[in-house]
CSV table of C-alpha atoms in Angstrom, one decimal:
chain,number,residue,atom,x,y,z
A,938,MET,CA,38.5,109.3,75.4
A,939,THR,CA,37.3,105.8,76.3
A,940,ALA,CA,34.6,105.0,78.2
A,941,PRO,CA,35.3,103.8,81.7
A,942,PRO,CA,35.6,100.0,82.5
A,943,ASP,CA,32.2,99.9,84.3
A,944,LEU,CA,29.9,100.8,81.2
A,945,THR,CA,32.2,99.3,78.9
A,946,ALA,CA,31.4,96.0,80.6
A,947,THR,CA,28.3,96.5,80.6
A,948,THR,CA,27.5,97.6,77.4
A,949,THR,CA,30.0,93.5,76.9
A,950,THR,CA,27.9,92.2,78.5
A,951,THR,CA,24.1,93.6,76.8
A,952,THR,CA,25.7,92.6,73.6
A,953,THR,CA,26.2,88.7,74.3
A,954,VAL,CA,23.1,88.4,75.8
A,955,ARG,CA,21.4,90.0,72.7
A,956,ARG,CA,23.7,87.6,70.8
A,957,ARG,CA,22.9,84.8,72.4
A,958,HIS,CA,18.8,85.6,72.0
A,959,ALA,CA,19.0,86.3,68.5
A,960,TYR,CA,21.0,82.6,67.9
A,961,TRP,CA,18.9,80.9,70.2
A,962,GLN,CA,15.9,82.7,68.1
A,963,THR,CA,17.1,81.7,64.7
A,964,ALA,CA,17.9,78.1,66.1
A,965,LEU,CA,14.3,77.9,67.2
A,966,THR,CA,13.3,79.1,64.0
A,967,VAL,CA,16.0,77.1,61.5
A,968,GLY,CA,14.3,73.8,63.4
A,969,VAL,CA,10.5,75.3,62.7
A,970,LEU,CA,10.3,75.7,59.4
A,971,LEU,CA,12.3,72.6,59.1
A,972,ALA,CA,9.8,70.9,60.7
A,973,VAL,CA,6.9,72.5,58.6
A,974,ALA,CA,9.4,71.4,55.1
A,975,CYS,CA,8.6,67.5,56.4
A,976,VAL,CA,5.3,67.8,57.2
A,977,VAL,CA,4.8,69.3,53.3
A,978,ARG,CA,6.3,66.9,51.9
A,979,ARG,CA,4.3,64.4,54.1
A,980,HIS,CA,0.9,65.7,53.3
A,981,TRP,CA,1.7,67.0,50.4
A,982,PRO,CA,-1.9,65.4,48.4
A,983,VAL,CA,-3.6,67.0,50.7
A,984,LEU,CA,-2.4,70.3,49.7
A,985,ALA,CA,-2.3,70.1,46.9
A,986,THR,CA,-6.2,68.6,46.4
A,987,GLY,CA,-6.3,72.0,48.4
A,988,ALA,CA,-4.9,74.1,45.9
A,989,GLY,CA,-6.3,72.7,43.2
A,990,ARG,CA,-10.6,73.4,45.4
A,991,LEU,CA,-8.9,77.0,46.1
A,992,ALA,CA,-8.3,77.5,42.4
A,993,VAL,CA,-11.7,76.9,42.1
A,994,ALA,CA,-13.1,78.5,44.8
A,995,ASP,CA,-15.7,81.7,44.4
A,996,GLN,CA,-13.6,84.6,42.9
A,997,GLY,CA,-16.5,87.3,44.2
A,998,TRP,CA,-15.6,86.0,47.9
A,999,LEU,CA,-12.0,85.7,46.8
A,1000,LEU,CA,-12.1,89.7,45.8
A,1001,VAL,CA,-13.7,90.5,49.3
A,1002,ALA,CA,-11.0,88.6,50.9
A,1003,ALA,CA,-8.2,90.8,48.9
A,1004,THR,CA,-10.1,94.1,49.8
A,1005,ALA,CA,-9.6,93.3,53.4
A,1006,ALA,CA,-6.3,92.3,53.2
A,1007,LEU,CA,-5.2,96.0,51.8
A,1008,GLY,CA,-7.5,97.4,54.1
A,1009,THR,CA,-5.0,95.3,57.1
A,1010,TRP,CA,-2.6,98.3,56.1
A,1011,VAL,CA,-4.7,100.5,56.1
A,1012,SER,CA,-5.6,99.6,60.1
A,1013,SER,CA,-2.5,99.0,60.5
A,1014,ALA,CA,-1.7,103.0,59.7
A,1015,LEU,CA,-4.3,104.4,61.8
A,1016,ALA,CA,-3.4,102.3,65.4
A,1017,GLN,CA,0.1,103.5,64.3
A,1018,GLN,CA,-1.0,107.2,64.6
A,1019,GLY,CA,-3.0,106.9,67.0
A,1020,ALA,CA,0.3,105.5,69.5
A,1021,VAL,CA,1.3,109.5,68.2
A,1022,PRO,CA,0.8,112.8,69.7
A,1023,GLN,CA,2.0,114.1,66.7
A,1024,ARG,CA,0.4,114.2,63.4
A,1025,LEU,CA,2.3,111.2,61.0
A,1026,PRO,CA,3.0,111.6,56.7
A,1027,GLY,CA,-0.4,109.1,55.6
A,1028,ARG,CA,1.5,108.0,52.6
A,1029,ARG,CA,3.7,107.1,54.0
A,1030,LEU,CA,2.8,105.8,57.5
A,1031,VAL,CA,1.3,103.0,54.6
A,1032,ALA,CA,3.7,102.8,52.9
A,1033,ALA,CA,5.9,101.5,55.9
A,1034,GLN,CA,3.4,99.6,57.4
A,1035,LEU,CA,3.3,97.5,54.2
A,1036,ALA,CA,7.1,97.2,54.3
A,1037,ALA,CA,6.5,95.9,57.4
A,1038,CYS,CA,4.5,93.6,56.9
A,1039,ALA,CA,7.4,92.2,54.0
A,1040,ALA,CA,10.2,93.3,56.5
A,1041,ASN,CA,8.0,90.9,59.4
A,1042,HIS,CA,8.2,87.6,57.5
A,1043,VAL,CA,11.8,87.7,56.7
A,1044,LEU,CA,12.8,87.9,60.1
A,1045,PRO,CA,11.7,86.3,63.1
A,1046,ALA,CA,8.9,87.1,66.2
A,1047,GLY,CA,8.0,90.8,64.7
A,1048,LEU,CA,11.6,92.2,64.3
A,1049,GLY,CA,11.4,93.0,60.8
A,1050,ALA,CA,8.1,95.0,61.4
A,1051,GLY,CA,9.0,96.8,64.7
A,1052,ALA,CA,12.4,97.4,63.0
A,1053,VAL,CA,10.7,99.5,59.9
A,1054,ASN,CA,8.5,101.3,62.2
A,1055,LEU,CA,11.2,102.4,64.4
A,1056,ARG,CA,12.9,103.9,61.8
A,1057,PHE,CA,9.8,105.2,60.1
A,1058,LEU,CA,9.3,107.3,63.3
A,1059,MET,CA,12.8,108.4,64.1
A,1060,ARG,CA,12.7,110.1,60.4
A,1061,CYS,CA,9.3,111.7,61.5
A,1062,GLY,CA,11.3,113.3,64.4
A,1063,LEU,CA,10.5,111.6,67.3
A,1064,PRO,CA,13.7,110.2,69.4
A,1065,VAL,CA,14.5,106.8,70.1
A,1066,GLY,CA,12.7,106.4,73.5
A,1067,ARG,CA,9.3,108.2,72.8
A,1068,SER,CA,9.8,106.0,69.2
A,1069,ALA,CA,10.0,102.3,70.9
A,1070,SER,CA,7.3,103.9,73.4
A,1071,ALA,CA,5.0,104.4,70.6
A,1072,LEU,CA,5.4,101.3,69.3
A,1073,ALA,CA,4.7,99.6,72.6
A,1074,VAL,CA,1.6,102.0,72.8
A,1075,LYS,CA,0.5,100.0,69.5
A,1076,ALA,CA,1.2,96.5,70.6
A,1077,THR,CA,-0.1,96.9,73.7
A,1078,ALA,CA,-3.7,98.4,72.3
A,1079,GLY,CA,-3.0,95.6,69.7
A,1080,VAL,CA,-3.3,92.4,72.0
A,1081,VAL,CA,-6.2,94.6,74.2
A,1082,ALA,CA,-8.6,94.5,71.1
A,1083,ARG,CA,-7.7,90.9,70.6
A,1084,ILE,CA,-8.8,89.7,74.0
A,1085,VAL,CA,-12.1,91.8,73.9
A,1086,LEU,CA,-12.8,90.8,70.1
A,1087,ILE,CA,-12.6,86.7,71.8
A,1088,GLY,CA,-13.9,87.6,74.9
A,1089,VAL,CA,-17.4,88.9,72.8
A,1090,LEU,CA,-16.7,86.1,70.2
A,1091,ALA,CA,-16.7,83.6,72.5
A,1092,ALA,CA,-19.4,84.4,74.9
A,1093,VAL,CA,-21.8,84.6,70.8
A,1094,CYS,CA,-20.0,80.8,70.3
A,1095,PRO,CA,-20.3,79.4,73.5
A,1096,GLY,CA,-18.7,76.0,73.6
A,1097,VAL,CA,-16.3,76.7,71.0
A,1098,LEU,CA,-13.3,77.6,73.1
A,1099,ARG,CA,-13.1,74.8,76.0
A,1100,VAL,CA,-10.9,75.2,78.7
A,1101,PRO,CA,-8.1,72.9,79.3
A,1102,HIS,CA,-7.6,70.6,82.3
A,1103,ILE,CA,-4.6,72.6,84.5
A,1104,SER,CA,-2.0,69.7,85.7
A,1105,LEU,CA,-0.2,70.0,88.8
A,1106,GLY,CA,2.5,70.4,86.7
A,1107,VAL,CA,1.5,73.6,84.8
A,1108,VAL,CA,0.9,74.9,88.7
A,1109,GLY,CA,4.1,74.2,89.3
A,1110,VAL,CA,5.6,75.9,86.0
A,1111,VAL,CA,3.6,79.2,86.6
A,1112,LEU,CA,4.8,79.0,90.2
A,1113,ALA,CA,8.5,78.7,89.2
A,1114,VAL,CA,7.8,81.7,86.8
A,1115,ALA,CA,6.7,83.9,89.4
A,1116,ALA,CA,9.3,83.0,91.3
A,1117,LEU,CA,11.6,84.0,88.7
A,1118,VAL,CA,9.7,86.8,87.8
A,1119,ALA,CA,10.3,87.9,91.4
A,1120,VAL,CA,13.9,87.6,91.4
A,1121,LEU,CA,14.2,89.6,88.1
A,1122,LEU,CA,12.8,92.2,90.0
A,1123,ASN,CA,15.5,93.1,92.0
A,1124,CYS,CA,18.3,92.6,89.5
A,1125,PRO,CA,20.5,95.4,88.4
A,1126,LEU,CA,18.3,95.8,85.0
A,1127,TRP,CA,14.8,96.3,86.7
A,1128,PRO,CA,14.9,99.8,87.1
A,1129,ARG,CA,15.8,100.3,83.4
A,1130,CYS,CA,12.6,98.3,83.1
A,1131,ARG,CA,10.9,100.3,85.3
A,1132,ARG,CA,12.0,103.0,83.3
A,1133,ALA,CA,10.7,102.0,80.4
A,1134,LEU,CA,7.1,100.8,81.9
A,1135,ALA,CA,6.4,104.6,83.3
A,1136,ALA,CA,7.5,105.7,79.9
A,1137,VAL,CA,4.9,103.5,78.4
A,1138,LEU,CA,2.7,105.0,80.7
A,1139,THR,CA,2.9,108.2,80.2
A,1140,ASP,CA,2.3,107.9,76.3
A,1141,ILE,CA,-0.7,105.9,76.7
A,1142,ARG,CA,-2.3,109.0,79.0
A,1143,ALA,CA,-0.6,111.3,76.7
A,1144,VAL,CA,-2.8,109.3,73.9
A,1145,HIS,CA,-6.1,109.3,75.7
A,1146,ALA,CA,-5.9,112.5,76.4
A,1147,ARG,CA,-6.4,113.6,73.2
A,1148,PRO,CA,-9.9,111.8,71.8
A,1149,HIS,CA,-9.4,111.1,68.0
A,1150,ARG,CA,-5.6,110.1,69.1
A,1151,ALA,CA,-7.5,107.2,70.9
A,1152,ALA,CA,-10.1,106.2,68.6
A,1153,ALA,CA,-7.5,106.4,65.5
A,1154,LEU,CA,-5.4,103.8,68.7
A,1155,TRP,CA,-8.5,101.6,69.3
A,1156,GLY,CA,-10.8,102.0,66.4
A,1157,GLY,CA,-7.0,100.5,64.2
A,1158,SER,CA,-6.5,98.0,66.5
A,1159,LEU,CA,-9.9,96.5,66.4
A,1160,ALA,CA,-10.2,96.6,63.0
A,1161,PHE,CA,-7.3,95.2,62.5
A,1162,ALA,CA,-7.2,92.0,64.3
A,1163,ALA,CA,-11.3,92.3,62.7
A,1164,LEU,CA,-10.1,92.7,59.0
A,1165,HIS,CA,-7.9,89.5,58.8
A,1166,SER,CA,-10.4,87.7,60.2
A,1167,LEU,CA,-12.7,88.8,57.7
A,1168,VAL,CA,-10.2,87.8,55.4
A,1169,LEU,CA,-10.6,84.0,56.6
A,1170,ILE,CA,-14.5,84.5,56.8
A,1171,CYS,CA,-14.6,85.1,52.7
A,1172,VAL,CA,-12.3,82.3,51.8
A,1173,THR,CA,-14.1,80.2,54.0
A,1174,GLN,CA,-17.3,81.3,52.0
A,1175,ALA,CA,-15.2,81.4,48.8
A,1176,VAL,CA,-14.6,77.8,49.0
A,1177,GLU,CA,-18.0,76.8,50.8
A,1178,LEU,CA,-17.1,75.6,54.3
A,1179,PRO,CA,-20.0,75.8,56.5
A,1180,LEU,CA,-19.4,77.5,59.4
A,1181,SER,CA,-20.5,80.6,60.8
A,1182,PRO,CA,-18.7,83.5,60.2
A,1183,ALA,CA,-18.4,84.4,64.1
A,1184,ARG,CA,-17.3,81.0,64.6
A,1185,VAL,CA,-14.7,81.0,62.2
A,1186,ALA,CA,-13.6,84.6,63.4
A,1187,LEU,CA,-13.2,82.9,66.6
A,1188,LEU,CA,-10.6,80.4,65.5
A,1189,TYR,CA,-8.9,82.1,63.9
A,1190,LEU,CA,-8.0,84.7,66.4
A,1191,ALA,CA,-8.0,82.0,68.8
A,1192,ALA,CA,-4.9,80.4,66.6
A,1193,SER,CA,-3.5,83.4,65.6
A,1194,SER,CA,-2.6,83.7,69.2
A,1195,ALA,CA,-1.4,80.7,69.5
A,1196,ALA,CA,0.6,80.4,66.9
A,1197,ALA,CA,2.2,84.4,68.5
A,1198,LEU,CA,4.2,82.2,70.9
A,1199,LEU,CA,6.7,80.1,68.1
A,1200,PRO,CA,8.7,83.3,66.5
A,1201,THR,CA,8.9,82.5,62.8
A,1202,PRO,CA,9.1,85.1,60.2
A,1203,GLY,CA,5.2,85.8,59.6
A,1204,GLY,CA,4.0,82.8,61.6
A,1205,ILE,CA,5.2,80.5,58.8
A,1206,GLY,CA,4.8,77.3,60.0
A,1207,SER,CA,3.0,77.7,63.6
A,1208,LEU,CA,-0.3,80.0,62.7
A,1209,ASP,CA,-0.6,77.7,58.8
A,1210,ALA,CA,-0.2,74.1,61.7
A,1211,ALA,CA,-2.9,76.5,64.1
A,1212,LEU,CA,-5.0,77.7,61.4
A,1213,VAL,CA,-5.3,73.7,60.3
A,1214,PHE,CA,-5.8,72.3,63.5
A,1215,ALA,CA,-8.8,74.4,64.7
A,1216,LEU,CA,-10.6,74.2,61.1
A,1217,THR,CA,-10.0,70.5,61.5
A,1218,ALA,CA,-11.3,70.5,65.4
A,1219,SER,CA,-14.2,71.7,64.4
A,1220,GLY,CA,-15.4,69.7,61.8
A,1221,THR,CA,-13.8,70.7,58.7
A,1222,THR,CA,-11.9,68.0,56.7
A,1223,ALA,CA,-8.1,68.1,55.6
A,1224,VAL,CA,-8.7,69.6,52.2
A,1225,ALA,CA,-10.7,72.3,53.5
A,1226,ALA,CA,-8.6,73.3,55.8
A,1227,ALA,CA,-5.2,73.2,53.4
A,1228,SER,CA,-7.5,75.2,51.1
A,1229,VAL,CA,-8.9,78.1,53.4
A,1230,VAL,CA,-5.6,78.5,54.8
A,1231,ILE,CA,-3.4,78.5,51.5
A,1232,GLY,CA,-5.6,81.1,50.3
A,1233,TYR,CA,-5.6,83.4,53.7
A,1234,ARG,CA,-1.6,83.1,53.0
A,1235,LEU,CA,-1.7,83.8,49.6
A,1236,LEU,CA,-3.7,87.3,50.1
A,1237,THR,CA,-2.0,88.2,53.4
A,1238,MET,CA,1.4,87.1,52.8
A,1239,TRP,CA,2.8,85.6,49.4
A,1240,LEU,CA,0.7,87.6,47.1
A,1241,PRO,CA,2.3,91.1,49.2
A,1242,LEU,CA,6.0,90.0,50.0
A,1243,ILE,CA,7.0,91.1,46.6
A,1244,PRO,CA,5.5,94.4,46.6
A,1245,GLY,CA,6.3,94.9,50.4
A,1246,LEU,CA,9.9,94.1,49.5
A,1247,LEU,CA,9.7,96.7,46.7
A,1248,VAL,CA,7.7,99.4,48.8
A,1249,LEU,CA,10.8,99.1,51.7
A,1250,GLY,CA,13.5,99.6,49.1
A,1251,VAL,CA,12.0,102.6,48.2
A,1252,LEU,CA,11.6,104.0,51.2
A,1253,VAL,CA,15.2,103.2,52.3
A,1254,ARG,CA,16.9,104.8,49.1
A,1255,ARG,CA,14.3,108.1,50.2
A,1256,LYS,CA,15.9,108.0,53.5
A,1257,ALA,CA,12.3,107.4,55.0
A,1258,LEU,CA,13.6,104.6,56.8
């Protein structure tokens, strides 16, 4: 029995759009990585000196930073548990976050982490729609938690974040985007988007109907951003960088939020450049900024990458994903 012609055409169109989106995303990722390679080659002496400075840094602070990096997986698992009304298997949930972190460094724009967590929730018995909704709830809480932390730290460290001058061109772009959104609201896909949004709002209400789930969601989301900030703070202390912890945390949150606009795997290139720019704009030398970023990336990305991929393989083999 064949599908009706209109359903077949819709499926074909959706597949084509997804392929085009993947092609553009891959092309953008390759372009960013090539630009990063050129920058690394041009500034290799600075990077080498920064790595040497990191090698003689305070090992105690680096150990604290490594502990904080481990805590990011636990906090991510806590937030994911808070986004789901039913109880999830704790050990497998934490292992899935490690695997998701590794997968996120292979695929762009968080696709790897999203795919791993989606498969994990489905293996735990959640339907596809509920699993996707749970990921959306967690992502929403993460964005709100990051905005709250930025607001608090901006009040503690006034003058660090400066509001840029808004030109008429920017206003025109915003108005054009608003007009585009208004047009999209009338397109045939809007009813589906509205149903998906309604499902997310329903899950948010269901989670907040249980105080312990809401506490896990918001506590894990806040802890995830705070622990990543703590990793950078500890690395700056290890290399004796004269910046206050609150200022470093604010710089990290602002830089990582800006880097999220470029969909590179694990923020490679975009996050590194944003962190270096933020640190040097605060008066840090290029060598010191390079050593801090190298230390942060080693602890949060490169060192956990191989164990994360091994855990991912084990979970797939045991059909936990």
